[in-house]
PDB file of C-alpha atoms in Angstrom:
ATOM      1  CA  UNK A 156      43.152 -31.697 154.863  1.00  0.00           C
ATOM      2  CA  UNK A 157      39.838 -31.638 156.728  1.00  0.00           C
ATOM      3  CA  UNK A 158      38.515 -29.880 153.802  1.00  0.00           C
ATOM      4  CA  UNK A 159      39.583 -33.117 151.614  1.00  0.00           C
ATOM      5  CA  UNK A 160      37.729 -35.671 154.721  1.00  0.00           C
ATOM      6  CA  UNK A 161      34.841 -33.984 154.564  1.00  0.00           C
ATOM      7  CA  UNK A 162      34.338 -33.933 151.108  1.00  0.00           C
ATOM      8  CA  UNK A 163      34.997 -37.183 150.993  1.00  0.00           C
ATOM      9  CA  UNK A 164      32.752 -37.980 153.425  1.00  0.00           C
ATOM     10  CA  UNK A 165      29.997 -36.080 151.853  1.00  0.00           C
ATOM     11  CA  UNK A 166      30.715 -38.370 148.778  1.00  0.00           C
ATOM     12  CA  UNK A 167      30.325 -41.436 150.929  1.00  0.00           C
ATOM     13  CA  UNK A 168      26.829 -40.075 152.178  1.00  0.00           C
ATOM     14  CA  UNK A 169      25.611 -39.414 149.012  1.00  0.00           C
ATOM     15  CA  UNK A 170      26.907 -43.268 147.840  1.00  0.00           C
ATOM     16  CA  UNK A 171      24.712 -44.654 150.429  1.00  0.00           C
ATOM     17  CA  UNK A 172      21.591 -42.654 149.386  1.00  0.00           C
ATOM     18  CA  UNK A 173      22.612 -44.187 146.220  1.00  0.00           C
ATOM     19  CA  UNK A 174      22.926 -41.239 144.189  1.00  0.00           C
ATOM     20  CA  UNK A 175      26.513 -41.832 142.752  1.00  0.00           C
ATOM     21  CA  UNK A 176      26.592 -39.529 140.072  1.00  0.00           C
ATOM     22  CA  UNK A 177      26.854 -36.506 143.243  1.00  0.00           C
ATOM     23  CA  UNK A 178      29.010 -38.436 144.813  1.00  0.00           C
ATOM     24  CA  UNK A 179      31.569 -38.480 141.790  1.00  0.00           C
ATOM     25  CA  UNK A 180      30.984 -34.558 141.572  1.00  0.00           C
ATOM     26  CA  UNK A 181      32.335 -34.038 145.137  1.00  0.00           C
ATOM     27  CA  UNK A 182      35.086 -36.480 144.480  1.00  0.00           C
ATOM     28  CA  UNK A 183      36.233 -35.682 140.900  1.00  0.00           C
ATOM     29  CA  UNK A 184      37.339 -31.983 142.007  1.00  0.00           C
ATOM     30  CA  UNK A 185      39.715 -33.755 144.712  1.00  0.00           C
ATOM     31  CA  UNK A 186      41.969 -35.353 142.459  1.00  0.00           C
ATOM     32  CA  UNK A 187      45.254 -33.124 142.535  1.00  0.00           C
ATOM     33  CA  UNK A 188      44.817 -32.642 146.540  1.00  0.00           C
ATOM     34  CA  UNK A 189      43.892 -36.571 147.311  1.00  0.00           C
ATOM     35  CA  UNK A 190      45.428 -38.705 144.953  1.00  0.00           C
ATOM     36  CA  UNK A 191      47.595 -40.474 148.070  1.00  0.00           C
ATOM     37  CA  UNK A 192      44.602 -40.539 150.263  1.00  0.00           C
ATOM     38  CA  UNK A 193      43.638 -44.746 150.189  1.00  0.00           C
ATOM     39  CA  UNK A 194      39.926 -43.671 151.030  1.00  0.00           C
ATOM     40  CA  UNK A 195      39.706 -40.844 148.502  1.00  0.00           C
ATOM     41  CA  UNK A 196      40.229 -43.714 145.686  1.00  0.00           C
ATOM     42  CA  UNK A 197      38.065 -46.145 147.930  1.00  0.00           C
ATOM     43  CA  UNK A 198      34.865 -44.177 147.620  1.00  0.00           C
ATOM     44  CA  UNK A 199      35.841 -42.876 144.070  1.00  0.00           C
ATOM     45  CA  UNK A 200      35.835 -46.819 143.115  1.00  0.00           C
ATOM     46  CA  UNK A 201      32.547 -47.676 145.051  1.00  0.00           C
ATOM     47  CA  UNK A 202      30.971 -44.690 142.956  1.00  0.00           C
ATOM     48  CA  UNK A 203      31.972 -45.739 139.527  1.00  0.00           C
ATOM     49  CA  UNK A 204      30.906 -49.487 140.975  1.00  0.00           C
ATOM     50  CA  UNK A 205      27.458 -47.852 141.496  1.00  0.00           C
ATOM     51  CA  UNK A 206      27.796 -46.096 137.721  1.00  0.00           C
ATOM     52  CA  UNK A 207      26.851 -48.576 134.771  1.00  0.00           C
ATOM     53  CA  UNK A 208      29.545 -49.489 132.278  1.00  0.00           C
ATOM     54  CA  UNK A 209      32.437 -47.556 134.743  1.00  0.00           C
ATOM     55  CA  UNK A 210      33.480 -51.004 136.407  1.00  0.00           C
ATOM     56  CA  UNK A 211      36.799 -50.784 134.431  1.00  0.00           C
ATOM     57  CA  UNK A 212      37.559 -47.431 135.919  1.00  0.00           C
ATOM     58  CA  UNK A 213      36.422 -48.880 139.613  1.00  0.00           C
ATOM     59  CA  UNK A 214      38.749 -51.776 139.221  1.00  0.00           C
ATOM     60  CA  UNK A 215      41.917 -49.232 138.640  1.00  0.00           C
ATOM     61  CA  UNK A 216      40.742 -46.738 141.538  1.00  0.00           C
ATOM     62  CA  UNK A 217      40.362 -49.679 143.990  1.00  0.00           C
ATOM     63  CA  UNK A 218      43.775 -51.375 142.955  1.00  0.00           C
ATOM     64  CA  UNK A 219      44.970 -47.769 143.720  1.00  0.00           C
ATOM     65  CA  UNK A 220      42.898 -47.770 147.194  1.00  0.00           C
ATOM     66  CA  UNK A 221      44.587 -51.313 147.734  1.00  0.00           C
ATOM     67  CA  UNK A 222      48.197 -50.587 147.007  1.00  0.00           C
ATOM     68  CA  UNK A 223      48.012 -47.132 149.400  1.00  0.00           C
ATOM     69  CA  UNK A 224      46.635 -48.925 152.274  1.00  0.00           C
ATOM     70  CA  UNK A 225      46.996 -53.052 151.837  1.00  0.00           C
ATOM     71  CA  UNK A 226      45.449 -53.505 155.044  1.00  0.00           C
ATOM     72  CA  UNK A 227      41.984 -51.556 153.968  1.00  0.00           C
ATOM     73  CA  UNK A 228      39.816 -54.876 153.692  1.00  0.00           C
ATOM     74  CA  UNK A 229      36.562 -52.944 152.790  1.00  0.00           C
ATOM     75  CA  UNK A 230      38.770 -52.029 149.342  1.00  0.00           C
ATOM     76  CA  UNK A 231      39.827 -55.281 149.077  1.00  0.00           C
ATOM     77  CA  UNK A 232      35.991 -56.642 149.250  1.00  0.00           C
ATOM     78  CA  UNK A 233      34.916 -53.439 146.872  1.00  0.00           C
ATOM     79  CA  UNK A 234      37.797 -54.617 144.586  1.00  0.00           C
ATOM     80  CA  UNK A 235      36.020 -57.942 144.573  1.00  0.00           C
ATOM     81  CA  UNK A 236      32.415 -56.735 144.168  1.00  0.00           C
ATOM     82  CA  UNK A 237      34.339 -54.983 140.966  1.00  0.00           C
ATOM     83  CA  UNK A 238      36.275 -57.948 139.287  1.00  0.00           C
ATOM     84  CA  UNK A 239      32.597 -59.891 140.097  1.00  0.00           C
ATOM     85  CA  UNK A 240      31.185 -57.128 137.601  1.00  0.00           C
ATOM     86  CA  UNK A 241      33.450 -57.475 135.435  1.00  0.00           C
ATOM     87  CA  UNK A 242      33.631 -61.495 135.265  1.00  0.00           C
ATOM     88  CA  UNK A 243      37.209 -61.096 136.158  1.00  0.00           C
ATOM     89  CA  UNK A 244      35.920 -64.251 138.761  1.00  0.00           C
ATOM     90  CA  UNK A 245      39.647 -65.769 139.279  1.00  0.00           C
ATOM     91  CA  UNK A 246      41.181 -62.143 140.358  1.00  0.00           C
ATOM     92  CA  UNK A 247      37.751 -61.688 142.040  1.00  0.00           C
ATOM     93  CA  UNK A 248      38.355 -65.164 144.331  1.00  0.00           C
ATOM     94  CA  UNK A 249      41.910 -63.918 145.047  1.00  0.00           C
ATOM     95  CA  UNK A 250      41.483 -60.153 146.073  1.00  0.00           C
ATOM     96  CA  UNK A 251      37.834 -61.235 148.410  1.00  0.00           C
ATOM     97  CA  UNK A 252      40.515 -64.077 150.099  1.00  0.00           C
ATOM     98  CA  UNK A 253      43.056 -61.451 150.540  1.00  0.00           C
ATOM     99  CA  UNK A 254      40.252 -59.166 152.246  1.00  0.00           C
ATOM    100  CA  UNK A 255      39.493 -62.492 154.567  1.00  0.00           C
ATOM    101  CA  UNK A 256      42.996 -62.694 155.964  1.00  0.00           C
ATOM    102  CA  UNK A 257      43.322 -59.090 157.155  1.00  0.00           C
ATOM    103  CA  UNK A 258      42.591 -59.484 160.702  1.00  0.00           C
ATOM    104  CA  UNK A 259      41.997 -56.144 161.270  1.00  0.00           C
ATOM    105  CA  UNK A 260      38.972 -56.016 158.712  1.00  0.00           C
ATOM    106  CA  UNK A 261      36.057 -54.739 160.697  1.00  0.00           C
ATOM    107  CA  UNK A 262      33.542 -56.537 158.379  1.00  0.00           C
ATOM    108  CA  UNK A 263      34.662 -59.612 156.975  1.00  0.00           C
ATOM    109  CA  UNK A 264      31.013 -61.040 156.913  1.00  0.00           C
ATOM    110  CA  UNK A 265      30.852 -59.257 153.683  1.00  0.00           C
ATOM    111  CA  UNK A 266      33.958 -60.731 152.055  1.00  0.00           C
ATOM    112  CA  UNK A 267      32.851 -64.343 152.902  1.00  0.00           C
ATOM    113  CA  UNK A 268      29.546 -63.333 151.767  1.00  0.00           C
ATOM    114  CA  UNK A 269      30.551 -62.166 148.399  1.00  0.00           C
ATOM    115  CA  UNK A 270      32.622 -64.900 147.964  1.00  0.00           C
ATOM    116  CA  UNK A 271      29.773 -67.266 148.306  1.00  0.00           C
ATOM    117  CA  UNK A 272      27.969 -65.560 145.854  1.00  0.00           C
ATOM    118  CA  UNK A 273      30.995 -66.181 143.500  1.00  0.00           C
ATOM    119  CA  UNK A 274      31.003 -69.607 144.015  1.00  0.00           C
ATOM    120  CA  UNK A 275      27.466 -69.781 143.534  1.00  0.00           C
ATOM    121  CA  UNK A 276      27.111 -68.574 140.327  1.00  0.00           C
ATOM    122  CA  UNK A 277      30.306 -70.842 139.418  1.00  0.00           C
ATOM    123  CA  UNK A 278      28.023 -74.087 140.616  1.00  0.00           C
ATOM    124  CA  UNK A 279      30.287 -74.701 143.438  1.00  0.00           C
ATOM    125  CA  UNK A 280      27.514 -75.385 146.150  1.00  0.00           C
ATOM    126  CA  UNK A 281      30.365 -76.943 148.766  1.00  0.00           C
ATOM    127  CA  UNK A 282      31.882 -73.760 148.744  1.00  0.00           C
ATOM    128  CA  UNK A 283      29.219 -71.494 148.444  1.00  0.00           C
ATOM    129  CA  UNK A 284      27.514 -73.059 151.823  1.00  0.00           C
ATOM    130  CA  UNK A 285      30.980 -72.765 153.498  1.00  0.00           C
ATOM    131  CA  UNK A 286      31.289 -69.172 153.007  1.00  0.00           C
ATOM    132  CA  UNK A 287      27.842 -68.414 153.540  1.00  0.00           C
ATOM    133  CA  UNK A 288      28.000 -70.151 156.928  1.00  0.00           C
ATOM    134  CA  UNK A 289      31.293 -68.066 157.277  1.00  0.00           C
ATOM    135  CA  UNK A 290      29.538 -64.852 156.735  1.00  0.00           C
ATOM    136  CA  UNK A 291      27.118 -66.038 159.901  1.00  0.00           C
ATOM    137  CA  UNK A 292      30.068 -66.392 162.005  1.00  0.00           C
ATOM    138  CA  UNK A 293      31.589 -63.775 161.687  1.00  0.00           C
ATOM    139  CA  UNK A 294      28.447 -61.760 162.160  1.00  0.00           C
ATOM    140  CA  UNK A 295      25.455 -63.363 163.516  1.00  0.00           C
ATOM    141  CA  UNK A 296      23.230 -60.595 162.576  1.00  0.00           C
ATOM    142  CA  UNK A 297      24.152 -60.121 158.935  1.00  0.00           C
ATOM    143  CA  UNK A 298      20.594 -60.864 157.716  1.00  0.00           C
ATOM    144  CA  UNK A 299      21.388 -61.534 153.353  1.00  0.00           C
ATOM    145  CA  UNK A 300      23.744 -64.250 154.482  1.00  0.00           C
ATOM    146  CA  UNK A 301      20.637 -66.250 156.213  1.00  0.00           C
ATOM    147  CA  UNK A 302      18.865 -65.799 152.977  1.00  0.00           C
ATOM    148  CA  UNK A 303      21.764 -66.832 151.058  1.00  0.00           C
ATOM    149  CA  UNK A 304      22.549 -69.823 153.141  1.00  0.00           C
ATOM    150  CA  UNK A 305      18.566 -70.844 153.160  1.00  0.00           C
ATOM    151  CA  UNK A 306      18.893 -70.865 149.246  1.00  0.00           C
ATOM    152  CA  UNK A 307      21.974 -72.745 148.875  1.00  0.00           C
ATOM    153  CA  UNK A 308      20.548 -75.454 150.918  1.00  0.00           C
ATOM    154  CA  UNK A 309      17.496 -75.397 148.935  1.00  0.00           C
ATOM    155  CA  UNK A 310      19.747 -75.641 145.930  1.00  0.00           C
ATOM    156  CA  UNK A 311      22.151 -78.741 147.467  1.00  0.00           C
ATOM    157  CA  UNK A 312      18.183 -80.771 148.192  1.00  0.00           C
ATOM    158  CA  UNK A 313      18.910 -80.091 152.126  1.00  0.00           C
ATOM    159  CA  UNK A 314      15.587 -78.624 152.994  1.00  0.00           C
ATOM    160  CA  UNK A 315      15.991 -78.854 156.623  1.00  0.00           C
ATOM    161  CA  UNK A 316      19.334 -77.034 156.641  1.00  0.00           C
ATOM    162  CA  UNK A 317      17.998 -74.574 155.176  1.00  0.00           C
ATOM    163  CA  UNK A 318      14.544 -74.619 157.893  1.00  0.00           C
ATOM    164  CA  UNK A 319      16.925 -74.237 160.404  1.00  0.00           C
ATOM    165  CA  UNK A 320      18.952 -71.632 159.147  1.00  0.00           C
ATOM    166  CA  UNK A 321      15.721 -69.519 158.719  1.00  0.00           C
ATOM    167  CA  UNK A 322      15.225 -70.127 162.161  1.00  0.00           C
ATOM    168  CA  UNK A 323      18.393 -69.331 163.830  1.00  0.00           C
ATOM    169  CA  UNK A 324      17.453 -65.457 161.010  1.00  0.00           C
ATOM    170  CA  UNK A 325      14.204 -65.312 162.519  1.00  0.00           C
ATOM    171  CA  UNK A 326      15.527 -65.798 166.342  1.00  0.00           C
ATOM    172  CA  UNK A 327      18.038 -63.164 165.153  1.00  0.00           C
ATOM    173  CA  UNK A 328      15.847 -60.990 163.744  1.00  0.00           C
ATOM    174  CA  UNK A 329      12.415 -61.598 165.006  1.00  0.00           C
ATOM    175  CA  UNK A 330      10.753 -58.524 163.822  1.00  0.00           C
ATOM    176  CA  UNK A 331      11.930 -59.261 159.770  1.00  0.00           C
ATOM    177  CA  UNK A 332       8.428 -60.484 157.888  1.00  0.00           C
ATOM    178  CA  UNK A 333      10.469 -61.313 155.285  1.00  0.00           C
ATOM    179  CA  UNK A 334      12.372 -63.880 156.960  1.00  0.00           C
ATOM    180  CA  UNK A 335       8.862 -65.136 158.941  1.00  0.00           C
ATOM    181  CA  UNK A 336       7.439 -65.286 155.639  1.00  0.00           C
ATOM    182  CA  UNK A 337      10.327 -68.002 154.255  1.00  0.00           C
ATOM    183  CA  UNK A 338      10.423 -69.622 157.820  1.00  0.00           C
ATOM    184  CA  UNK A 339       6.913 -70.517 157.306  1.00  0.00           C
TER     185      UNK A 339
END
């Protein structure tokens, strides 16, 4: 019902001013009257993602999100982000590849990016500059991934790899001191 959308999207505002536990009180009441809804259980698991020690109970409302709506890539990525959290890494490489290969998934840049986080922390540098570069192509102007990138070049002893991919951030985004400020 529009009733249920706009709650939902109320939720989803209050998740991005990162106030989660509001979020999960315009949600929780929606239960009975959106449990088929795929982005009623999206935004319920991105809010107990934000919620310490509720990453068990974001993992089950994103599988739910997933198995409504298999082609929603932004609860494939969230599922991800979850199994990350809860050093469920295998299932966390599988579901962030799944969200990769849906072609209608309006921001894969996130996906790849995650996924080079992943194989970051699992000291697979190869891997972790593939997807990072990834993340650039599929967006250009996804600024985290330059940082990202810059570091894992740093980390692999390929300092001007890095340089220039704080170049191509700061031709991207030329007003960012932050990215000046590692440029120089």
């Amino acid at each position: 019902s529009e009733k249920t959308r706009a709650r939902i999207e109320l939720a989803n505002s209050h998740l991005q001013n990162n106030e989660p536990r509001r979020s999960l009180q315009e949600l929780l009441p929606l239960r009975d009257t959106a449990d088929d809804v795929p982005e009623y259980h999206l935004m319920l698991g991105m809010t107990y993602l934000q919620l310490e020690g509720k990453t068990d109970r974001a993992i089950a409302e994103l599988e739910q999100a997933t198995e409504l709506a298999p082609e929603l890539g932004m609860g494939w990525n969230n599922l991800g982000r979850a199994y990350i959290a809860a050093n469920r890494l295998d299932k966390a490489e599988e579901v962030l590849k799944r969200a990769l290969s849906i072609d209608t998934y309006l921001t894969p840049e996130y996906a790849a990016y995650n996924l080079s986080r992943l194989y970051r922390e699992q000291k697979q540098l190869q891997k972790a500059i593939e997807y990072a570069d990834r993340a650039l192509r599929e967006n250009w102007r996804y600024l985290p991934a330059y940082f990202l990138l810059a570091e894992l070049h740093t980390e692999q002893g390929t300092p001007e790899k890095a340089e220039k991919t704080l170049e191509q951030g700061v031709e991207a985004f030329p007003d960012n001191a932050q990215l000046w400020l590692q440029f120089g």
